[in-house]
Tab-separated table of C-alpha atoms in Angstrom:
chain	number	residue	atom	x	y	z
I	1	UNK	CA	87.760	-53.746	-24.805
I	2	UNK	CA	84.399	-52.047	-24.866
I	3	UNK	CA	82.875	-51.501	-21.332
I	4	UNK	CA	80.291	-54.155	-20.235
I	5	UNK	CA	77.579	-51.462	-20.183
I	6	UNK	CA	77.453	-51.212	-23.949
I	7	UNK	CA	76.267	-54.841	-24.495
I	8	UNK	CA	72.614	-55.632	-24.838
I	9	UNK	CA	70.735	-56.584	-21.504
I	10	UNK	CA	67.816	-58.801	-22.679
I	11	UNK	CA	66.520	-58.970	-19.121
I	12	UNK	CA	66.240	-55.292	-18.959
I	13	UNK	CA	64.744	-54.790	-22.507
I	14	UNK	CA	62.102	-57.552	-21.785
I	15	UNK	CA	60.929	-55.841	-18.624
I	16	UNK	CA	60.805	-52.342	-20.156
I	17	UNK	CA	58.769	-53.716	-23.062
I	18	UNK	CA	56.499	-55.442	-20.718
I	19	UNK	CA	56.066	-52.163	-18.749
I	20	UNK	CA	55.162	-50.324	-22.068
I	21	UNK	CA	52.575	-52.914	-22.816
I	22	UNK	CA	51.104	-52.526	-19.459
I	23	UNK	CA	50.923	-48.700	-19.827
I	24	UNK	CA	49.889	-48.845	-23.423
I	25	UNK	CA	52.885	-46.740	-24.623
I	26	UNK	CA	54.080	-47.066	-28.215
I	27	UNK	CA	57.514	-45.566	-27.892
I	28	UNK	CA	59.647	-44.046	-25.301
I	29	UNK	CA	61.587	-40.714	-26.060
I	30	UNK	CA	64.269	-39.990	-23.552
I	31	UNK	CA	66.843	-37.307	-22.927
I	32	UNK	CA	68.108	-37.623	-19.265
I	33	UNK	CA	71.686	-39.032	-19.506
I	34	UNK	CA	70.886	-41.813	-16.813
I	35	UNK	CA	67.822	-42.958	-18.754
I	36	UNK	CA	69.620	-42.997	-22.157
I	37	UNK	CA	72.394	-44.977	-20.428
I	38	UNK	CA	69.774	-47.310	-18.640
I	39	UNK	CA	68.354	-48.553	-22.012
I	40	UNK	CA	71.101	-48.179	-24.506
I	41	UNK	CA	74.381	-48.421	-22.567
I	42	UNK	CA	75.563	-45.185	-24.006
I	43	UNK	CA	76.359	-42.632	-21.252
I	44	UNK	CA	75.873	-39.017	-22.659
I	45	UNK	CA	78.334	-36.267	-21.719
I	46	UNK	CA	75.793	-33.471	-21.354
I	47	UNK	CA	72.260	-34.541	-21.741
I	48	UNK	CA	71.550	-33.016	-25.236
I	49	UNK	CA	71.253	-36.771	-26.737
I	50	UNK	CA	67.998	-38.487	-27.217
I	51	UNK	CA	66.965	-42.230	-27.342
I	52	UNK	CA	63.957	-43.292	-29.320
I	53	UNK	CA	62.857	-46.627	-27.986
I	54	UNK	CA	59.720	-48.269	-29.780
I	55	UNK	CA	57.793	-51.091	-28.151
I	56	UNK	CA	58.024	-52.735	-31.550
I	57	UNK	CA	61.023	-52.223	-34.025
I	58	UNK	CA	64.439	-50.860	-33.658
I	59	UNK	CA	65.549	-48.007	-31.291
I	60	UNK	CA	67.631	-45.118	-32.315
I	61	UNK	CA	70.265	-43.028	-30.436
I	62	UNK	CA	70.446	-39.368	-31.545
I	63	UNK	CA	73.718	-38.159	-29.922
I	64	UNK	CA	74.923	-34.650	-29.738
I	65	UNK	CA	77.386	-34.154	-32.311
I	66	UNK	CA	80.844	-35.223	-31.167
I	67	UNK	CA	79.522	-37.986	-29.039
I	68	UNK	CA	78.725	-40.466	-31.699
I	69	UNK	CA	82.069	-42.473	-31.218
I	70	UNK	CA	80.531	-43.460	-27.803
I	71	UNK	CA	77.044	-43.856	-28.991
I	72	UNK	CA	78.198	-46.155	-31.685
I	73	UNK	CA	79.660	-48.635	-29.118
I	74	UNK	CA	76.093	-49.376	-27.987
I	75	UNK	CA	74.144	-52.358	-28.859
I	76	UNK	CA	71.848	-50.048	-30.734
I	77	UNK	CA	73.016	-49.798	-34.312
I	78	UNK	CA	70.835	-46.810	-35.582
I	79	UNK	CA	72.738	-43.772	-34.350
I	80	UNK	CA	72.123	-40.403	-36.118
I	81	UNK	CA	74.171	-37.614	-34.510
I	82	UNK	CA	72.938	-34.027	-34.841
I	83	UNK	CA	74.400	-30.410	-34.236
I	84	UNK	CA	73.153	-26.987	-34.327
I	85	UNK	CA	76.210	-24.744	-34.367
I	86	UNK	CA	78.851	-24.109	-36.917
I	87	UNK	CA	81.602	-21.421	-37.176
I	88	UNK	CA	79.000	-19.522	-39.540
I	89	UNK	CA	75.721	-20.302	-37.757
I	90	UNK	CA	74.324	-20.232	-34.284
I	91	UNK	CA	71.320	-22.732	-34.580
I	92	UNK	CA	68.680	-24.105	-32.293
I	93	UNK	CA	69.094	-27.383	-30.482
I	94	UNK	CA	65.433	-27.718	-30.332
I	95	UNK	CA	64.780	-27.096	-33.901
I	96	UNK	CA	67.623	-29.413	-35.001
I	97	UNK	CA	66.730	-32.189	-32.694
I	98	UNK	CA	63.008	-32.117	-33.362
I	99	UNK	CA	63.771	-32.424	-37.128
I	100	UNK	CA	65.675	-35.584	-36.691
I	101	UNK	CA	63.489	-36.926	-33.929
I	102	UNK	CA	60.584	-36.545	-36.604
I	103	UNK	CA	62.344	-38.299	-39.280
I	104	UNK	CA	63.108	-41.151	-37.024
I	105	UNK	CA	59.472	-41.575	-35.892
I	106	UNK	CA	58.422	-41.336	-39.495
I	107	UNK	CA	60.778	-44.097	-40.505
I	108	UNK	CA	59.430	-46.316	-37.510
I	109	UNK	CA	55.816	-45.519	-38.622
I	110	UNK	CA	55.208	-43.765	-35.250
I	111	UNK	CA	54.659	-40.168	-36.558
I	112	UNK	CA	50.826	-40.711	-36.625
I	113	UNK	CA	47.673	-39.473	-34.890
I	114	UNK	CA	47.049	-41.099	-31.381
I	115	UNK	CA	50.672	-42.462	-30.921
I	116	UNK	CA	51.459	-42.629	-27.310
I	117	UNK	CA	54.867	-41.382	-26.501
I	118	UNK	CA	56.472	-41.778	-23.063
I	119	UNK	CA	58.423	-38.973	-21.771
I	120	UNK	CA	60.250	-37.711	-18.755
I	121	UNK	CA	57.762	-35.022	-18.122
I	122	UNK	CA	58.206	-34.690	-14.154
I	123	UNK	CA	61.870	-35.558	-13.794
I	124	UNK	CA	63.459	-32.751	-11.804
I	125	UNK	CA	66.688	-34.657	-10.482
I	126	UNK	CA	69.430	-35.157	-13.012
I	127	UNK	CA	72.309	-37.649	-12.210
I	128	UNK	CA	75.919	-36.115	-12.816
I	129	UNK	CA	77.509	-36.914	-16.032
I	130	UNK	CA	81.121	-37.694	-16.862
I	131	UNK	CA	81.910	-34.134	-17.654
I	132	UNK	CA	80.608	-33.014	-14.210
I	133	UNK	CA	80.568	-29.262	-15.019
I	134	UNK	CA	77.102	-29.028	-16.503
I	135	UNK	CA	74.179	-31.407	-17.269
I	136	UNK	CA	71.152	-30.621	-19.393
I	137	UNK	CA	67.654	-31.695	-18.399
I	138	UNK	CA	64.038	-31.719	-19.864
I	139	UNK	CA	62.359	-28.388	-19.368
I	140	UNK	CA	59.408	-26.557	-20.530
I	141	UNK	CA	60.864	-25.389	-23.939
I	142	UNK	CA	61.641	-29.245	-24.782
I	143	UNK	CA	58.098	-30.365	-23.707
I	144	UNK	CA	56.347	-27.576	-25.649
I	145	UNK	CA	58.560	-28.543	-28.724
I	146	UNK	CA	57.659	-32.107	-28.445
I	147	UNK	CA	53.942	-31.254	-28.199
I	148	UNK	CA	54.176	-28.782	-31.128
I	149	UNK	CA	56.115	-31.476	-33.252
I	150	UNK	CA	53.746	-34.396	-32.411
I	151	UNK	CA	50.603	-32.302	-32.049
I	152	UNK	CA	48.314	-35.421	-32.734
I	153	UNK	CA	50.286	-37.693	-30.226
I	154	UNK	CA	49.260	-38.561	-26.585
I	155	UNK	CA	52.137	-38.004	-24.263
I	156	UNK	CA	52.506	-40.210	-21.061
I	157	UNK	CA	54.551	-39.164	-18.251
I	158	UNK	CA	56.979	-42.214	-17.770
I	159	UNK	CA	59.229	-40.702	-15.166
I	160	UNK	CA	57.932	-42.685	-12.159
I	161	UNK	CA	57.712	-45.784	-14.021
I	162	UNK	CA	61.324	-45.572	-14.944
I	163	UNK	CA	62.182	-45.089	-11.356
I	164	UNK	CA	60.301	-48.276	-10.470
I	165	UNK	CA	62.029	-50.277	-13.353
I	166	UNK	CA	65.366	-48.857	-12.257
I	167	UNK	CA	64.956	-49.881	-8.622
I	168	UNK	CA	65.263	-53.662	-9.436
I	169	UNK	CA	68.531	-54.356	-11.069
I	170	UNK	CA	69.155	-56.910	-13.738
I	171	UNK	CA	71.973	-59.558	-13.302
I	172	UNK	CA	74.161	-57.560	-15.883
I	173	UNK	CA	73.671	-54.438	-13.631
I	174	UNK	CA	74.634	-56.210	-10.505
I	175	UNK	CA	77.716	-57.350	-12.258
I	176	UNK	CA	78.496	-53.659	-13.007
I	177	UNK	CA	77.637	-52.554	-9.364
I	178	UNK	CA	80.134	-55.192	-8.236
I	179	UNK	CA	82.830	-53.519	-10.203
I	180	UNK	CA	81.903	-50.031	-9.132
I	181	UNK	CA	82.076	-51.137	-5.431
I	182	UNK	CA	85.404	-52.554	-5.758
I	183	UNK	CA	86.604	-49.240	-6.840
I	184	UNK	CA	85.008	-47.830	-3.855
I	185	UNK	CA	86.903	-50.269	-1.699
I	186	UNK	CA	90.275	-49.168	-3.451
I	187	UNK	CA	89.370	-45.564	-2.575
I	188	UNK	CA	88.617	-46.548	1.170
I	189	UNK	CA	92.023	-48.270	1.206
I	190	UNK	CA	93.816	-45.320	-0.125
I	191	UNK	CA	92.080	-43.114	2.556
I	192	UNK	CA	92.993	-45.288	5.352
I	193	UNK	CA	96.723	-45.464	4.224
I	194	UNK	CA	96.744	-41.713	3.665
I	195	UNK	CA	95.427	-40.154	6.681
I	196	UNK	CA	98.463	-38.939	8.863
I	197	UNK	CA	98.880	-35.967	11.069
I	198	UNK	CA	99.782	-32.794	9.333
I	199	UNK	CA	98.066	-33.357	5.894
I	200	UNK	CA	95.140	-31.265	5.117
I	201	UNK	CA	91.519	-32.613	4.416
I	202	UNK	CA	91.866	-31.314	0.780
I	203	UNK	CA	94.994	-33.049	0.441
I	204	UNK	CA	93.430	-36.387	1.374
I	205	UNK	CA	90.399	-35.894	-0.635
I	206	UNK	CA	92.554	-35.114	-3.696
I	207	UNK	CA	94.803	-38.186	-3.064
I	208	UNK	CA	91.765	-40.508	-2.965
I	209	UNK	CA	90.226	-39.159	-6.187
I	210	UNK	CA	93.539	-39.413	-7.909
I	211	UNK	CA	94.059	-43.040	-6.835
I	212	UNK	CA	90.575	-44.162	-7.714
I	213	UNK	CA	90.470	-42.218	-11.187
I	214	UNK	CA	93.868	-43.675	-12.174
I	215	UNK	CA	93.005	-47.246	-11.137
I	216	UNK	CA	89.476	-47.219	-12.167
I	217	UNK	CA	89.956	-46.115	-15.773
I	218	UNK	CA	90.339	-49.356	-17.586
I	219	UNK	CA	89.692	-51.551	-14.487
I	220	UNK	CA	87.809	-54.630	-15.723
I	221	UNK	CA	86.873	-52.920	-18.910
I	222	UNK	CA	85.597	-49.741	-17.293
I	223	UNK	CA	85.950	-46.821	-19.710
I	224	UNK	CA	85.095	-43.747	-17.801
I	225	UNK	CA	85.459	-43.298	-14.079
I	226	UNK	CA	84.642	-40.314	-11.877
I	227	UNK	CA	85.075	-39.787	-8.279
I	228	UNK	CA	84.175	-37.144	-5.564
I	229	UNK	CA	85.791	-37.495	-2.106
I	230	UNK	CA	84.769	-35.274	0.645
I	231	UNK	CA	86.960	-35.361	3.770
I	232	UNK	CA	86.099	-33.722	7.317
I	233	UNK	CA	88.070	-34.073	10.356
I	234	UNK	CA	87.768	-33.322	14.210
I	235	UNK	CA	84.570	-31.633	15.244
I	236	UNK	CA	83.880	-30.826	11.729
I	237	UNK	CA	82.607	-34.434	11.276
I	238	UNK	CA	79.557	-33.442	13.511
I	239	UNK	CA	78.161	-31.520	10.548
I	240	UNK	CA	78.496	-34.359	7.895
I	241	UNK	CA	74.715	-34.922	8.011
I	242	UNK	CA	74.119	-31.926	5.807
I	243	UNK	CA	73.133	-32.438	2.194
I	244	UNK	CA	76.775	-31.320	1.281
I	245	UNK	CA	80.157	-32.128	2.841
I	246	UNK	CA	83.060	-29.844	2.238
I	247	UNK	CA	86.815	-30.424	2.635
I	248	UNK	CA	89.172	-27.677	3.799
I	249	UNK	CA	92.775	-26.833	4.290
I	250	UNK	CA	92.398	-27.756	7.961
I	251	UNK	CA	95.369	-30.038	9.005
I	252	UNK	CA	94.587	-33.397	10.529
I	253	UNK	CA	95.687	-33.721	14.058
I	254	UNK	CA	96.330	-36.731	16.309
I	255	UNK	CA	93.253	-38.239	17.826
I	256	UNK	CA	91.009	-36.541	15.368
I	257	UNK	CA	88.071	-38.603	13.867
I	258	UNK	CA	88.464	-38.299	10.041
I	259	UNK	CA	85.261	-38.778	7.803
I	260	UNK	CA	85.261	-39.561	4.146
I	261	UNK	CA	82.211	-39.408	1.934
I	262	UNK	CA	83.269	-41.239	-1.275
I	263	UNK	CA	81.134	-41.339	-4.458
I	264	UNK	CA	82.541	-43.429	-7.252
I	265	UNK	CA	80.822	-43.526	-10.668
I	266	UNK	CA	81.902	-46.004	-13.313
I	267	UNK	CA	80.466	-45.814	-16.838
I	268	UNK	CA	77.379	-44.193	-15.260
I	269	UNK	CA	76.675	-46.488	-12.377
I	270	UNK	CA	77.396	-45.395	-8.865
I	271	UNK	CA	78.638	-46.203	-5.326
I	272	UNK	CA	78.139	-44.271	-2.113
I	273	UNK	CA	80.197	-45.218	0.943
I	274	UNK	CA	81.409	-43.572	4.182
I	275	UNK	CA	84.005	-44.409	6.778
I	276	UNK	CA	85.394	-42.597	9.952
I	277	UNK	CA	88.827	-43.587	11.285
I	278	UNK	CA	90.982	-41.913	13.609
I	279	UNK	CA	94.608	-40.825	13.621
I	280	UNK	CA	96.021	-42.970	16.351
I	281	UNK	CA	93.754	-44.830	18.792
I	282	UNK	CA	90.185	-43.384	19.262
I	283	UNK	CA	89.178	-41.987	22.616
I	284	UNK	CA	86.721	-44.276	24.495
I	285	UNK	CA	83.966	-41.995	23.583
I	286	UNK	CA	84.487	-42.132	19.889
I	287	UNK	CA	85.175	-45.898	19.982
I	288	UNK	CA	81.858	-46.397	21.753
I	289	UNK	CA	79.982	-44.335	19.012
I	290	UNK	CA	81.658	-46.246	16.352
I	291	UNK	CA	80.723	-49.650	17.775
I	292	UNK	CA	77.237	-48.477	18.347
I	293	UNK	CA	76.681	-47.264	14.645
I	294	UNK	CA	78.242	-50.423	13.537
I	295	UNK	CA	75.883	-52.417	15.695
I	296	UNK	CA	73.024	-50.464	14.210
I	297	UNK	CA	74.179	-51.238	10.677
I	298	UNK	CA	74.485	-54.840	11.282
I	299	UNK	CA	70.970	-54.960	12.885
I	300	UNK	CA	69.619	-53.185	9.797
I	301	UNK	CA	71.485	-55.439	7.259
I	302	UNK	CA	70.239	-58.657	9.212
I	303	UNK	CA	66.530	-57.713	8.316
I	304	UNK	CA	67.161	-56.990	4.576
I	305	UNK	CA	65.377	-59.649	2.380
I	306	UNK	CA	62.814	-59.745	-0.433
I	307	UNK	CA	59.532	-58.606	0.838
I	308	UNK	CA	60.751	-56.722	3.886
I	309	UNK	CA	59.476	-53.270	4.771
I	310	UNK	CA	62.048	-50.646	4.135
I	311	UNK	CA	60.736	-48.652	7.253
I	312	UNK	CA	61.346	-51.762	9.380
I	313	UNK	CA	65.072	-51.931	8.328
I	314	UNK	CA	65.336	-48.136	9.079
I	315	UNK	CA	63.805	-48.493	12.469
I	316	UNK	CA	65.966	-51.336	13.486
I	317	UNK	CA	68.941	-49.264	13.173
I	318	UNK	CA	67.214	-46.333	14.957
I	319	UNK	CA	66.165	-48.585	17.842
I	320	UNK	CA	69.730	-49.695	18.449
I	321	UNK	CA	71.100	-46.180	18.527
I	322	UNK	CA	68.419	-45.000	20.804
I	323	UNK	CA	68.875	-47.789	23.248
I	324	UNK	CA	72.662	-46.695	23.187
I	325	UNK	CA	71.654	-43.227	24.092
I	326	UNK	CA	72.223	-41.555	20.775
I	327	UNK	CA	68.610	-40.980	19.909
I	328	UNK	CA	68.876	-37.117	19.832
I	329	UNK	CA	71.969	-37.444	17.498
I	330	UNK	CA	70.082	-39.133	14.744
I	331	UNK	CA	69.806	-36.701	11.802
I	332	UNK	CA	68.820	-38.552	8.621
I	333	UNK	CA	67.385	-41.732	7.184
I	334	UNK	CA	69.264	-45.058	7.047
I	335	UNK	CA	69.443	-45.458	3.225
I	336	UNK	CA	68.454	-44.831	-0.389
I	337	UNK	CA	68.582	-46.679	-3.739
I	338	UNK	CA	71.433	-46.425	-5.967
I	339	UNK	CA	72.227	-47.298	-9.566
I	340	UNK	CA	72.345	-44.938	-12.653
I	341	UNK	CA	71.829	-42.248	-10.047
I	342	UNK	CA	73.629	-41.801	-6.836
I	343	UNK	CA	70.227	-41.211	-4.887
I	344	UNK	CA	67.626	-43.441	-6.472
I	345	UNK	CA	64.225	-42.655	-4.880
I	346	UNK	CA	63.279	-46.374	-4.640
I	347	UNK	CA	63.897	-47.913	-2.201
I	348	UNK	CA	63.899	-45.218	0.506
I	349	UNK	CA	65.121	-46.724	3.692
I	350	UNK	CA	63.125	-44.346	5.909
I	351	UNK	CA	60.762	-44.622	8.841
I	352	UNK	CA	57.738	-43.078	6.844
I	353	UNK	CA	58.715	-45.185	3.713
I	354	UNK	CA	56.025	-47.401	2.163
I	355	UNK	CA	58.408	-49.388	-0.001
I	356	UNK	CA	58.857	-53.039	0.245
I	357	UNK	CA	62.272	-54.440	-0.587
I	358	UNK	CA	62.476	-56.614	-3.647
I	359	UNK	CA	65.215	-59.096	-4.632
I	360	UNK	CA	68.046	-57.412	-6.643
I	361	UNK	CA	67.294	-54.003	-5.398
I	362	UNK	CA	70.569	-52.164	-4.410
I	363	UNK	CA	70.688	-49.538	-1.752
I	364	UNK	CA	72.857	-47.944	0.859
I	365	UNK	CA	72.837	-48.649	4.625
I	366	UNK	CA	74.210	-45.633	6.486
I	367	UNK	CA	73.334	-45.234	10.117
I	368	UNK	CA	74.923	-42.344	11.878
I	369	UNK	CA	75.225	-39.982	14.942
I	370	UNK	CA	76.214	-36.599	14.920
I	371	UNK	CA	77.139	-35.010	18.433
I	372	UNK	CA	77.289	-31.178	17.979
I	373	UNK	CA	80.768	-29.610	18.099
I	374	UNK	CA	82.409	-32.931	19.041
I	375	UNK	CA	82.225	-35.498	16.286
I	376	UNK	CA	80.048	-37.396	13.655
I	377	UNK	CA	80.217	-41.163	12.960
I	378	UNK	CA	78.713	-42.571	9.911
I	379	UNK	CA	79.243	-46.116	8.502
I	380	UNK	CA	77.796	-46.404	4.827
I	381	UNK	CA	77.865	-49.398	2.725
I	382	UNK	CA	76.042	-50.720	-0.434
I	383	UNK	CA	73.933	-53.923	-0.281
I	384	UNK	CA	72.139	-56.176	-2.753
I	385	UNK	CA	68.732	-57.375	-1.413
I	386	UNK	CA	68.576	-61.192	-1.763
I	387	UNK	CA	65.707	-63.678	-1.470
I	388	UNK	CA	66.554	-64.381	2.080
I	389	UNK	CA	69.385	-62.064	3.127
I	390	UNK	CA	71.506	-59.030	1.896
I	391	UNK	CA	74.746	-59.255	0.252
I	392	UNK	CA	77.350	-56.454	0.995
I	393	UNK	CA	78.926	-55.129	-2.128
I	394	UNK	CA	81.559	-53.082	-0.294
I	395	UNK	CA	84.004	-54.775	2.062
I	396	UNK	CA	86.457	-52.478	3.341
I	397	UNK	CA	87.066	-52.476	7.197
I	398	UNK	CA	84.270	-50.474	8.890
I	399	UNK	CA	86.049	-49.955	12.007
I	400	UNK	CA	90.022	-50.023	12.475
C-alpha cells in the first residue's frame, strides 16, 4: 500500500495555483525536499531532485537517479530521472540538471522570453531528509545556473509565499499529521515505560527511537519514518532550553526529573513533543513546577482559535508562569508552526509575533521553566487551530 502522501491533494493544488495567479507566476521550479514533497508527495532523499510545476499544464518531477522508484509513486506521472556520474565520468550535477530542466520547459512551452519562474531564492533553512546524514539546498551556483540557462526569464522569489501556503494545512495534511502524532504518542509511552533507575540517558533515547522506527514503518501506510529522541536527566534538564539537547551516558537516579525531546517524521511530516517525568514520586518543588507549566499550557490552548493573535496565546502562558513566580526562568517562546518542516516560521507563537492564527494551522504549544542547576520542566504538544477552539493532536499524559 502506498503512503497517503503520494495521492493528489486537490485542495492544495487549487490554492497553489490561485497564489501563482495572484503573483503572476507562470511556473514554479523547486528543489528543497520539503517543497518538492509539499506539492508532489515525493520526499527526496538528498535535495538534488527538482519539481517543475506550471500554472497551466502538467508538472514534472526530475529526481536524482536512483530515487525514481519513489518519485514514480507520486500523482505526477511525468518523471524524468537524471544523473551526472558513472564509473567512467565525473559529471556536473548543475549541467546535467539544467539540460533536462530546459527540455521540460521547452516541452511545456515555457522556455520563452519573459516567462515568470518562481524559485526558492531566499531559503536558508532546510528540513531534514530521510537519510539525515546530508541535505542539499539552493545556493549561488544553482541560482546562477538558472539565470544563465533562462536568461530572458523573470525570476520571482517564492520562498515566503510558500511559507504562507504551508502554514494552513489541507484536510489531507491534517490526516497525515494525525498519524504522525499518533506515532509521537507511541514514543512517549515507550519513554514512560522505560525510565528506570540505573539506565543511561542514551539507552532511553535509543530505545524510544527503536520502538517508534519499528512501529512507525508501515503504520497506517507510512512508508518512511525517522525519529530523534533526546533525553536529559537531573539538573541537566535545566539546560534543555538551548537550541540543542544532548543525551549522555549519565545514569538515571531515583527522584530525577527526566526530560525527552521527541521529534518524529513520517513520510516528510513532523511532530515535536516534550515530557518531563520523574523516577519515583517528584519532590514538592518539581511537582509545583510541573503543575504550573501545565496550567500555562492549558491557558494558552484555551485561547487558540481562528483569528486570535499568536502573541496573545504566548503571553497567556507567560502570565501564568510569572504569577506563579517563575518569570525569571522563562527562556523561550511558547510555540512554532510545524508540517513539512519541524520548525515552520508561520505561525510564530511569540510575544513579538504579528501573526494571526488561521483555521487548520498546526503548531506547538510548549511553555517551560528552567531553574539553573536544578531542573527544567517543559510540556510540549501539537495542536490544530479550529474555528472556535484548538484540537490537541498529541494525547499522552502530560503529568504522571
